[in-house]
PDB file of C-alpha atoms in Angstrom:
ATOM      1  CA  UNK L1104      58.335 -30.541  39.212  1.00 63.00           C
ATOM      2  CA  UNK L1105      60.675 -31.104  43.065  1.00 67.00           C
ATOM      3  CA  UNK L1106      62.976 -34.042  42.789  1.00 65.00           C
ATOM      4  CA  UNK L1107      60.923 -35.933  45.390  1.00 76.00           C
ATOM      5  CA  UNK L1108      58.145 -35.474  42.681  1.00 91.00           C
ATOM      6  CA  UNK L1109      60.541 -36.563  39.886  1.00 90.00           C
ATOM      7  CA  UNK L1110      61.644 -40.134  41.311  1.00 93.00           C
ATOM      8  CA  UNK L1111      57.834 -40.759  42.866  1.00 94.00           C
ATOM      9  CA  UNK L1112      57.128 -40.742  38.246  1.00 94.00           C
ATOM     10  CA  UNK L1113      59.548 -42.411  37.504  1.00 95.00           C
ATOM     11  CA  UNK L1114      59.238 -44.976  39.824  1.00 95.00           C
ATOM     12  CA  UNK L1115      55.441 -45.401  38.624  1.00 95.00           C
ATOM     13  CA  UNK L1116      56.368 -45.554  34.689  1.00 95.00           C
ATOM     14  CA  UNK L1117      59.199 -47.280  34.883  1.00 96.00           C
ATOM     15  CA  UNK L1118      59.311 -49.143  38.201  1.00 94.00           C
ATOM     16  CA  UNK L1119      57.793 -52.378  36.528  1.00 94.00           C
ATOM     17  CA  UNK L1120      59.736 -52.455  33.577  1.00 96.00           C
ATOM     18  CA  UNK L1121      61.762 -55.495  31.954  1.00 95.00           C
ATOM     19  CA  UNK L1122      65.425 -54.859  30.902  1.00 95.00           C
ATOM     20  CA  UNK L1123      66.265 -58.537  32.500  1.00 92.00           C
ATOM     21  CA  UNK L1124      68.373 -57.049  34.889  1.00 93.00           C
ATOM     22  CA  UNK L1125      66.944 -55.065  37.973  1.00 94.00           C
ATOM     23  CA  UNK L1126      70.011 -52.885  37.859  1.00 94.00           C
ATOM     24  CA  UNK L1127      68.908 -51.551  34.779  1.00 95.00           C
ATOM     25  CA  UNK L1128      65.472 -51.016  35.610  1.00 96.00           C
ATOM     26  CA  UNK L1129      67.042 -48.831  38.728  1.00 95.00           C
ATOM     27  CA  UNK L1130      69.116 -47.181  36.157  1.00 95.00           C
ATOM     28  CA  UNK L1131      65.935 -45.873  34.602  1.00 96.00           C
ATOM     29  CA  UNK L1132      63.873 -45.122  37.109  1.00 96.00           C
ATOM     30  CA  UNK L1133      67.487 -42.670  38.500  1.00 93.00           C
ATOM     31  CA  UNK L1134      68.043 -41.058  34.724  1.00 94.00           C
ATOM     32  CA  UNK L1135      64.693 -40.890  33.816  1.00 95.00           C
ATOM     33  CA  UNK L1136      64.159 -38.644  37.321  1.00 94.00           C
ATOM     34  CA  UNK L1137      66.861 -36.946  36.306  1.00 93.00           C
ATOM     35  CA  UNK L1138      65.585 -35.592  33.332  1.00 93.00           C
ATOM     36  CA  UNK L1139      61.806 -35.138  34.655  1.00 93.00           C
ATOM     37  CA  UNK L1140      63.669 -32.785  36.759  1.00 92.00           C
ATOM     38  CA  UNK L1141      64.895 -30.857  33.606  1.00 91.00           C
ATOM     39  CA  UNK L1142      63.036 -31.225  30.498  1.00 89.00           C
ATOM     40  CA  UNK L1143      64.262 -30.297  27.173  1.00 86.00           C
ATOM     41  CA  UNK L1144      67.866 -30.528  28.591  1.00 89.00           C
ATOM     42  CA  UNK L1145      70.447 -33.268  26.616  1.00 88.00           C
ATOM     43  CA  UNK L1146      71.715 -35.820  28.768  1.00 90.00           C
ATOM     44  CA  UNK L1147      75.490 -34.347  28.699  1.00 89.00           C
ATOM     45  CA  UNK L1148      74.080 -31.239  30.029  1.00 92.00           C
ATOM     46  CA  UNK L1149      72.152 -33.076  33.573  1.00 92.00           C
ATOM     47  CA  UNK L1150      74.085 -32.636  36.552  1.00 90.00           C
ATOM     48  CA  UNK L1151      76.198 -35.576  36.432  1.00 90.00           C
ATOM     49  CA  UNK L1152      78.946 -36.703  38.239  1.00 91.00           C
ATOM     50  CA  UNK L1153      80.900 -38.006  35.813  1.00 92.00           C
ATOM     51  CA  UNK L1154      80.583 -42.030  36.986  1.00 91.00           C
ATOM     52  CA  UNK L1155      76.825 -41.357  36.884  1.00 90.00           C
ATOM     53  CA  UNK L1156      77.396 -39.688  33.326  1.00 93.00           C
ATOM     54  CA  UNK L1157      79.083 -42.784  31.714  1.00 93.00           C
ATOM     55  CA  UNK L1158      76.482 -45.035  33.502  1.00 92.00           C
ATOM     56  CA  UNK L1159      74.243 -42.969  31.838  1.00 93.00           C
ATOM     57  CA  UNK L1160      75.816 -43.201  28.394  1.00 94.00           C
ATOM     58  CA  UNK L1161      76.470 -46.837  29.156  1.00 94.00           C
ATOM     59  CA  UNK L1162      72.685 -47.612  29.632  1.00 95.00           C
ATOM     60  CA  UNK L1163      72.057 -45.605  26.516  1.00 94.00           C
ATOM     61  CA  UNK L1164      74.280 -48.116  24.368  1.00 94.00           C
ATOM     62  CA  UNK L1165      73.492 -51.124  25.468  1.00 94.00           C
ATOM     63  CA  UNK L1166      72.579 -53.460  23.273  1.00 94.00           C
ATOM     64  CA  UNK L1167      70.629 -55.902  25.332  1.00 94.00           C
ATOM     65  CA  UNK L1168      67.889 -52.924  26.462  1.00 96.00           C
ATOM     66  CA  UNK L1169      65.391 -52.887  23.786  1.00 95.00           C
ATOM     67  CA  UNK L1170      63.532 -49.101  23.961  1.00 94.00           C
ATOM     68  CA  UNK L1171      59.978 -50.989  23.278  1.00 95.00           C
ATOM     69  CA  UNK L1172      60.222 -52.639  26.690  1.00 96.00           C
ATOM     70  CA  UNK L1173      60.911 -49.315  28.175  1.00 97.00           C
ATOM     71  CA  UNK L1174      57.923 -47.700  26.563  1.00 97.00           C
ATOM     72  CA  UNK L1175      55.754 -50.588  27.165  1.00 97.00           C
ATOM     73  CA  UNK L1176      56.381 -50.246  30.749  1.00 97.00           C
ATOM     74  CA  UNK L1177      55.614 -46.579  31.030  1.00 96.00           C
ATOM     75  CA  UNK L1178      52.214 -47.822  28.946  1.00 98.00           C
ATOM     76  CA  UNK L1179      50.906 -50.487  31.461  1.00 97.00           C
ATOM     77  CA  UNK L1180      51.496 -47.469  33.591  1.00 97.00           C
ATOM     78  CA  UNK L1181      48.799 -45.253  31.838  1.00 97.00           C
ATOM     79  CA  UNK L1182      46.553 -48.419  31.995  1.00 97.00           C
ATOM     80  CA  UNK L1183      46.585 -48.620  35.384  1.00 96.00           C
ATOM     81  CA  UNK L1184      45.698 -45.069  36.040  1.00 96.00           C
ATOM     82  CA  UNK L1185      42.836 -45.016  33.670  1.00 97.00           C
ATOM     83  CA  UNK L1186      41.154 -47.989  34.923  1.00 95.00           C
ATOM     84  CA  UNK L1187      40.754 -45.063  38.085  1.00 96.00           C
ATOM     85  CA  UNK L1188      38.718 -42.461  35.526  1.00 97.00           C
ATOM     86  CA  UNK L1189      34.916 -43.516  33.904  1.00 95.00           C
ATOM     87  CA  UNK L1190      35.351 -41.870  30.076  1.00 97.00           C
ATOM     88  CA  UNK L1191      38.775 -40.857  28.750  1.00 98.00           C
ATOM     89  CA  UNK L1192      39.416 -38.925  25.052  1.00 99.00           C
ATOM     90  CA  UNK L1193      42.061 -40.997  23.586  1.00 98.00           C
ATOM     91  CA  UNK L1194      44.140 -37.592  21.647  1.00 98.00           C
ATOM     92  CA  UNK L1195      45.806 -38.281  18.395  1.00 98.00           C
ATOM     93  CA  UNK L1196      48.879 -36.561  16.650  1.00 96.00           C
ATOM     94  CA  UNK L1197      51.625 -36.826  14.740  1.00 95.00           C
ATOM     95  CA  UNK L1198      55.025 -34.817  14.898  1.00 93.00           C
ATOM     96  CA  UNK L1199      57.994 -34.475  13.092  1.00 89.00           C
ATOM     97  CA  UNK L1200      61.407 -34.384  14.774  1.00 86.00           C
ATOM     98  CA  UNK L1201      63.681 -32.842  12.728  1.00 84.00           C
ATOM     99  CA  UNK L1202      67.836 -33.352  14.057  1.00 78.00           C
ATOM    100  CA  UNK L1203      70.050 -30.735  12.616  1.00 74.00           C
ATOM    101  CA  UNK L1204      73.335 -33.737  13.296  1.00 73.00           C
ATOM    102  CA  UNK L1205      74.882 -34.563  10.388  1.00 74.00           C
ATOM    103  CA  UNK L1206      76.348 -37.224  11.995  1.00 72.00           C
ATOM    104  CA  UNK L1207      72.957 -39.094  12.267  1.00 74.00           C
ATOM    105  CA  UNK L1208      71.597 -38.148   9.365  1.00 76.00           C
ATOM    106  CA  UNK L1209      71.798 -41.331   7.456  1.00 75.00           C
ATOM    107  CA  UNK L1210      69.350 -42.769   9.915  1.00 75.00           C
ATOM    108  CA  UNK L1211      66.998 -39.902   9.469  1.00 81.00           C
ATOM    109  CA  UNK L1212      64.273 -39.749   6.811  1.00 79.00           C
ATOM    110  CA  UNK L1213      62.724 -37.345   4.259  1.00 78.00           C
ATOM    111  CA  UNK L1214      60.230 -34.682   5.181  1.00 76.00           C
ATOM    112  CA  UNK L1215      58.799 -34.076   1.989  1.00 70.00           C
ATOM    113  CA  UNK L1216      60.971 -30.897   1.612  1.00 69.00           C
ATOM    114  CA  UNK L1217      63.802 -31.673   0.066  1.00 65.00           C
ATOM    115  CA  UNK L1218      66.904 -33.449   1.137  1.00 68.00           C
ATOM    116  CA  UNK L1219      69.021 -31.154   3.432  1.00 72.00           C
ATOM    117  CA  UNK L1220      65.695 -31.478   6.353  1.00 77.00           C
ATOM    118  CA  UNK L1221      66.057 -35.248   7.558  1.00 80.00           C
ATOM    119  CA  UNK L1222      63.104 -36.268  10.663  1.00 86.00           C
ATOM    120  CA  UNK L1223      61.755 -39.134  12.563  1.00 87.00           C
ATOM    121  CA  UNK L1224      57.943 -39.408  12.802  1.00 90.00           C
ATOM    122  CA  UNK L1225      55.741 -39.756  16.075  1.00 94.00           C
ATOM    123  CA  UNK L1226      52.487 -41.070  16.626  1.00 97.00           C
ATOM    124  CA  UNK L1227      51.141 -40.680  19.449  1.00 98.00           C
ATOM    125  CA  UNK L1228      48.221 -41.471  21.721  1.00 98.00           C
ATOM    126  CA  UNK L1229      47.336 -39.454  24.697  1.00 98.00           C
ATOM    127  CA  UNK L1230      44.920 -40.718  27.240  1.00 98.00           C
ATOM    128  CA  UNK L1231      42.811 -37.377  28.868  1.00 98.00           C
ATOM    129  CA  UNK L1232      39.860 -37.420  31.654  1.00 98.00           C
ATOM    130  CA  UNK L1233      37.894 -34.622  31.037  1.00 97.00           C
ATOM    131  CA  UNK L1234      35.699 -35.060  33.866  1.00 95.00           C
ATOM    132  CA  UNK L1235      38.874 -34.447  36.115  1.00 96.00           C
ATOM    133  CA  UNK L1236      40.329 -32.335  33.429  1.00 95.00           C
ATOM    134  CA  UNK L1237      43.902 -34.987  34.146  1.00 95.00           C
ATOM    135  CA  UNK L1238      46.482 -36.542  31.711  1.00 96.00           C
ATOM    136  CA  UNK L1239      46.551 -39.659  32.272  1.00 97.00           C
ATOM    137  CA  UNK L1240      49.496 -40.585  30.778  1.00 96.00           C
ATOM    138  CA  UNK L1241      51.128 -42.501  26.976  1.00 97.00           C
ATOM    139  CA  UNK L1242      49.298 -45.146  25.907  1.00 98.00           C
ATOM    140  CA  UNK L1243      50.502 -45.977  22.154  1.00 98.00           C
ATOM    141  CA  UNK L1244      53.213 -44.234  20.627  1.00 97.00           C
ATOM    142  CA  UNK L1245      54.552 -45.074  16.785  1.00 95.00           C
ATOM    143  CA  UNK L1246      58.375 -44.052  15.539  1.00 92.00           C
ATOM    144  CA  UNK L1247      59.907 -44.283  11.757  1.00 89.00           C
ATOM    145  CA  UNK L1248      61.362 -42.960   9.826  1.00 86.00           C
ATOM    146  CA  UNK L1249      60.594 -42.155   5.753  1.00 86.00           C
ATOM    147  CA  UNK L1250      62.612 -44.167   2.736  1.00 81.00           C
ATOM    148  CA  UNK L1251      64.642 -41.453   1.190  1.00 75.00           C
ATOM    149  CA  UNK L1252      64.477 -43.439  -2.045  1.00 69.00           C
ATOM    150  CA  UNK L1253      60.790 -43.585  -1.981  1.00 70.00           C
ATOM    151  CA  UNK L1254      60.895 -39.850  -2.205  1.00 69.00           C
ATOM    152  CA  UNK L1255      59.183 -38.722  -5.176  1.00 63.00           C
ATOM    153  CA  UNK L1256      57.044 -42.074  -5.366  1.00 64.00           C
ATOM    154  CA  UNK L1257      53.280 -39.882  -4.482  1.00 64.00           C
ATOM    155  CA  UNK L1258      51.817 -41.585  -7.414  1.00 60.00           C
ATOM    156  CA  UNK L1259      52.252 -44.973  -6.078  1.00 64.00           C
ATOM    157  CA  UNK L1260      50.353 -44.176  -3.098  1.00 63.00           C
ATOM    158  CA  UNK L1261      46.821 -45.264  -5.363  1.00 69.00           C
ATOM    159  CA  UNK L1262      48.045 -48.336  -5.577  1.00 77.00           C
ATOM    160  CA  UNK L1263      50.248 -48.946  -2.854  1.00 84.00           C
ATOM    161  CA  UNK L1264      48.024 -52.071  -0.132  1.00 90.00           C
ATOM    162  CA  UNK L1265      46.158 -50.177   3.041  1.00 90.00           C
ATOM    163  CA  UNK L1266      48.430 -51.933   5.753  1.00 90.00           C
ATOM    164  CA  UNK L1267      51.538 -50.576   4.226  1.00 88.00           C
ATOM    165  CA  UNK L1268      50.264 -46.569   3.770  1.00 91.00           C
ATOM    166  CA  UNK L1269      51.613 -44.302   6.655  1.00 90.00           C
ATOM    167  CA  UNK L1270      47.965 -43.205   6.539  1.00 93.00           C
ATOM    168  CA  UNK L1271      47.443 -47.040   8.267  1.00 94.00           C
ATOM    169  CA  UNK L1272      48.837 -45.549  12.019  1.00 97.00           C
ATOM    170  CA  UNK L1273      45.504 -44.009  12.629  1.00 97.00           C
ATOM    171  CA  UNK L1274      43.833 -47.939  12.746  1.00 97.00           C
ATOM    172  CA  UNK L1275      46.919 -49.701  13.718  1.00 97.00           C
ATOM    173  CA  UNK L1276      47.393 -47.324  17.149  1.00 98.00           C
ATOM    174  CA  UNK L1277      43.364 -48.549  18.304  1.00 98.00           C
ATOM    175  CA  UNK L1278      44.893 -51.969  17.683  1.00 98.00           C
ATOM    176  CA  UNK L1279      47.455 -51.310  20.286  1.00 98.00           C
ATOM    177  CA  UNK L1280      44.819 -49.101  22.561  1.00 98.00           C
ATOM    178  CA  UNK L1281      42.937 -52.122  22.491  1.00 98.00           C
ATOM    179  CA  UNK L1282      44.896 -54.405  23.193  1.00 98.00           C
ATOM    180  CA  UNK L1283      46.492 -52.811  26.405  1.00 98.00           C
ATOM    181  CA  UNK L1284      43.145 -51.942  27.810  1.00 98.00           C
ATOM    182  CA  UNK L1285      40.515 -54.501  27.074  1.00 97.00           C
ATOM    183  CA  UNK L1286      37.188 -53.569  27.701  1.00 97.00           C
ATOM    184  CA  UNK L1287      38.175 -50.304  28.344  1.00 98.00           C
ATOM    185  CA  UNK L1288      37.839 -49.328  25.429  1.00 98.00           C
ATOM    186  CA  UNK L1289      33.952 -48.944  26.079  1.00 97.00           C
ATOM    187  CA  UNK L1290      34.932 -45.352  28.071  1.00 98.00           C
ATOM    188  CA  UNK L1291      37.404 -43.910  25.008  1.00 98.00           C
ATOM    189  CA  UNK L1292      36.691 -42.174  22.581  1.00 98.00           C
ATOM    190  CA  UNK L1293      39.229 -41.182  19.715  1.00 98.00           C
ATOM    191  CA  UNK L1294      40.252 -37.751  18.642  1.00 98.00           C
ATOM    192  CA  UNK L1295      42.489 -37.679  15.712  1.00 97.00           C
ATOM    193  CA  UNK L1296      42.861 -34.471  12.730  1.00 95.00           C
ATOM    194  CA  UNK L1297      41.351 -33.909   9.120  1.00 94.00           C
ATOM    195  CA  UNK L1298      44.519 -36.786   8.615  1.00 95.00           C
ATOM    196  CA  UNK L1299      42.538 -39.004   9.939  1.00 96.00           C
ATOM    197  CA  UNK L1300      39.378 -38.502   7.917  1.00 96.00           C
ATOM    198  CA  UNK L1301      40.157 -42.264   5.765  1.00 95.00           C
ATOM    199  CA  UNK L1302      37.142 -44.367   4.687  1.00 94.00           C
ATOM    200  CA  UNK L1303      39.386 -47.542   5.872  1.00 96.00           C
ATOM    201  CA  UNK L1304      40.082 -46.092   9.325  1.00 97.00           C
ATOM    202  CA  UNK L1305      36.233 -45.053   9.609  1.00 96.00           C
ATOM    203  CA  UNK L1306      35.016 -47.998   8.638  1.00 96.00           C
ATOM    204  CA  UNK L1307      37.352 -49.498  10.842  1.00 98.00           C
ATOM    205  CA  UNK L1308      36.033 -48.198  13.940  1.00 98.00           C
ATOM    206  CA  UNK L1309      32.324 -47.910  12.606  1.00 96.00           C
ATOM    207  CA  UNK L1310      32.808 -52.343  12.215  1.00 97.00           C
ATOM    208  CA  UNK L1311      34.119 -52.206  16.114  1.00 97.00           C
ATOM    209  CA  UNK L1312      31.673 -50.044  17.331  1.00 96.00           C
ATOM    210  CA  UNK L1313      34.257 -47.667  18.763  1.00 98.00           C
ATOM    211  CA  UNK L1314      33.763 -43.966  19.183  1.00 98.00           C
ATOM    212  CA  UNK L1315      35.439 -41.452  17.431  1.00 98.00           C
ATOM    213  CA  UNK L1316      36.014 -37.750  16.920  1.00 97.00           C
ATOM    214  CA  UNK L1317      37.667 -37.393  13.459  1.00 97.00           C
ATOM    215  CA  UNK L1318      37.963 -33.546  12.827  1.00 95.00           C
ATOM    216  CA  UNK L1319      36.249 -33.517   8.692  1.00 94.00           C
ATOM    217  CA  UNK L1320      38.549 -33.615   5.544  1.00 93.00           C
ATOM    218  CA  UNK L1321      35.668 -33.524   2.668  1.00 91.00           C
ATOM    219  CA  UNK L1322      32.359 -33.304   2.450  1.00 92.00           C
ATOM    220  CA  UNK L1323      31.303 -37.267   2.062  1.00 90.00           C
ATOM    221  CA  UNK L1324      28.026 -38.140   1.098  1.00 89.00           C
ATOM    222  CA  UNK L1325      25.492 -39.656   3.637  1.00 89.00           C
ATOM    223  CA  UNK L1326      22.913 -42.940   3.528  1.00 86.00           C
ATOM    224  CA  UNK L1327      20.659 -41.296   5.666  1.00 85.00           C
ATOM    225  CA  UNK L1328      20.386 -37.441   3.512  1.00 85.00           C
ATOM    226  CA  UNK L1329      20.559 -36.407  -0.340  1.00 88.00           C
ATOM    227  CA  UNK L1330      23.052 -33.154   1.380  1.00 90.00           C
ATOM    228  CA  UNK L1331      26.496 -33.993   1.611  1.00 94.00           C
ATOM    229  CA  UNK L1332      27.930 -33.681   5.048  1.00 92.00           C
ATOM    230  CA  UNK L1333      29.186 -30.069   4.873  1.00 94.00           C
ATOM    231  CA  UNK L1334      25.756 -28.814   3.381  1.00 93.00           C
ATOM    232  CA  UNK L1335      23.777 -31.171   6.365  1.00 92.00           C
ATOM    233  CA  UNK L1336      26.414 -29.457   8.858  1.00 91.00           C
ATOM    234  CA  UNK L1337      25.819 -26.034   7.963  1.00 92.00           C
ATOM    235  CA  UNK L1338      22.092 -26.560   8.389  1.00 91.00           C
ATOM    236  CA  UNK L1339      21.317 -28.290  11.609  1.00 92.00           C
ATOM    237  CA  UNK L1340      20.524 -25.493  14.581  1.00 93.00           C
ATOM    238  CA  UNK L1341      23.386 -24.386  16.825  1.00 90.00           C
ATOM    239  CA  UNK L1342      23.210 -26.620  20.118  1.00 90.00           C
ATOM    240  CA  UNK L1343      25.941 -24.289  21.361  1.00 91.00           C
ATOM    241  CA  UNK L1344      28.722 -20.653  20.580  1.00 90.00           C
ATOM    242  CA  UNK L1345      31.481 -21.112  22.963  1.00 88.00           C
ATOM    243  CA  UNK L1346      34.585 -18.461  22.505  1.00 90.00           C
ATOM    244  CA  UNK L1347      38.106 -19.505  22.849  1.00 86.00           C
ATOM    245  CA  UNK L1348      40.573 -17.802  23.574  1.00 85.00           C
ATOM    246  CA  UNK L1349      43.884 -18.318  21.164  1.00 82.00           C
ATOM    247  CA  UNK L1350      47.171 -16.601  22.970  1.00 81.00           C
ATOM    248  CA  UNK L1351      49.949 -15.689  20.750  1.00 77.00           C
ATOM    249  CA  UNK L1352      53.393 -15.061  20.617  1.00 72.00           C
ATOM    250  CA  UNK L1353      54.806 -11.802  21.836  1.00 68.00           C
ATOM    251  CA  UNK L1354      54.349  -8.676  19.498  1.00 62.00           C
ATOM    252  CA  UNK L1355      51.719 -10.466  17.362  1.00 62.00           C
ATOM    253  CA  UNK L1356      47.466  -9.764  17.544  1.00 60.00           C
ATOM    254  CA  UNK L1357      45.557 -11.642  19.681  1.00 55.00           C
ATOM    255  CA  UNK L1358      43.296 -14.341  18.020  1.00 55.00           C
ATOM    256  CA  UNK L1359      39.045 -14.668  19.131  1.00 52.00           C
TER     257      UNK L1359
END
C-alpha cells in the first residue's frame, strides 16, 4: 500500500471518529496511516520523529479517548460501503491473541491451557461481497479476557444463563450488525464455524428471518424426516463438486 493509498484509507475509516476534539481525530488518521503503511510493525518501531512518537503515545495513553469510539467510526465506514453491494456475507470467527509480555499478564485471561499462557479473545464479523469478490470491511468486533479465577469451572456451564455464556457472542454479534445495517440485513448471510452450532443461536436466526450458513457440529433431529441430519445429507444427490488446492508451508505436502 502506498502512502497516499494508506492516507485515503485512514481518512475514510476514521475521518468521522467522534473523539471530542478534532485534533485527536487527525492524530488517529495520522497514526492509522503509518500503521497501514507497515502492517504488523509495533508503534515503537514506526519511522516517527521524536515529536510524532511522543504524540502517538500520548494519544494511546489518553484516558479521554474511548477505543469503542474509534471502532464505531470504522464500523460506520463499513456500513456506507455495504450499501453499494446487493449481496453480502458476514464472515465470523474468534481469534485468540497471546501476548508474552509479563508486564500485562495480570490483565489477560486464561486459554484453558494452563497458567503460563494468557490471552485476549476477539470475535470479528467481516463483510464480504461475493459478486465483486470485495472485502467490504469489519462491521462488528467483540474483545474480552476470560476470568482467570473461573478456569476449570466447566461443570457449571450447563447452569449458567445463555446470555452469560461465551457462546452468546454469536447472537450478540448479529444484534449489533442489525443495529448498524438496519434493513440491509436482509441482504446478509452469516457464515459461521461449528462453534456456532447452538440451538439458541439457530433459533434466534430463524425467528428473525436472518439467513445463515453454520458448519454442523452434531447430527441434529429433523422435523421433516425420520433421519438425522448427517444421514439425510449423505443420502442427497451431489449438486456440484469443486476441488480446492490448500497451500502448505514450505516442505509440507500440498493437500487437495
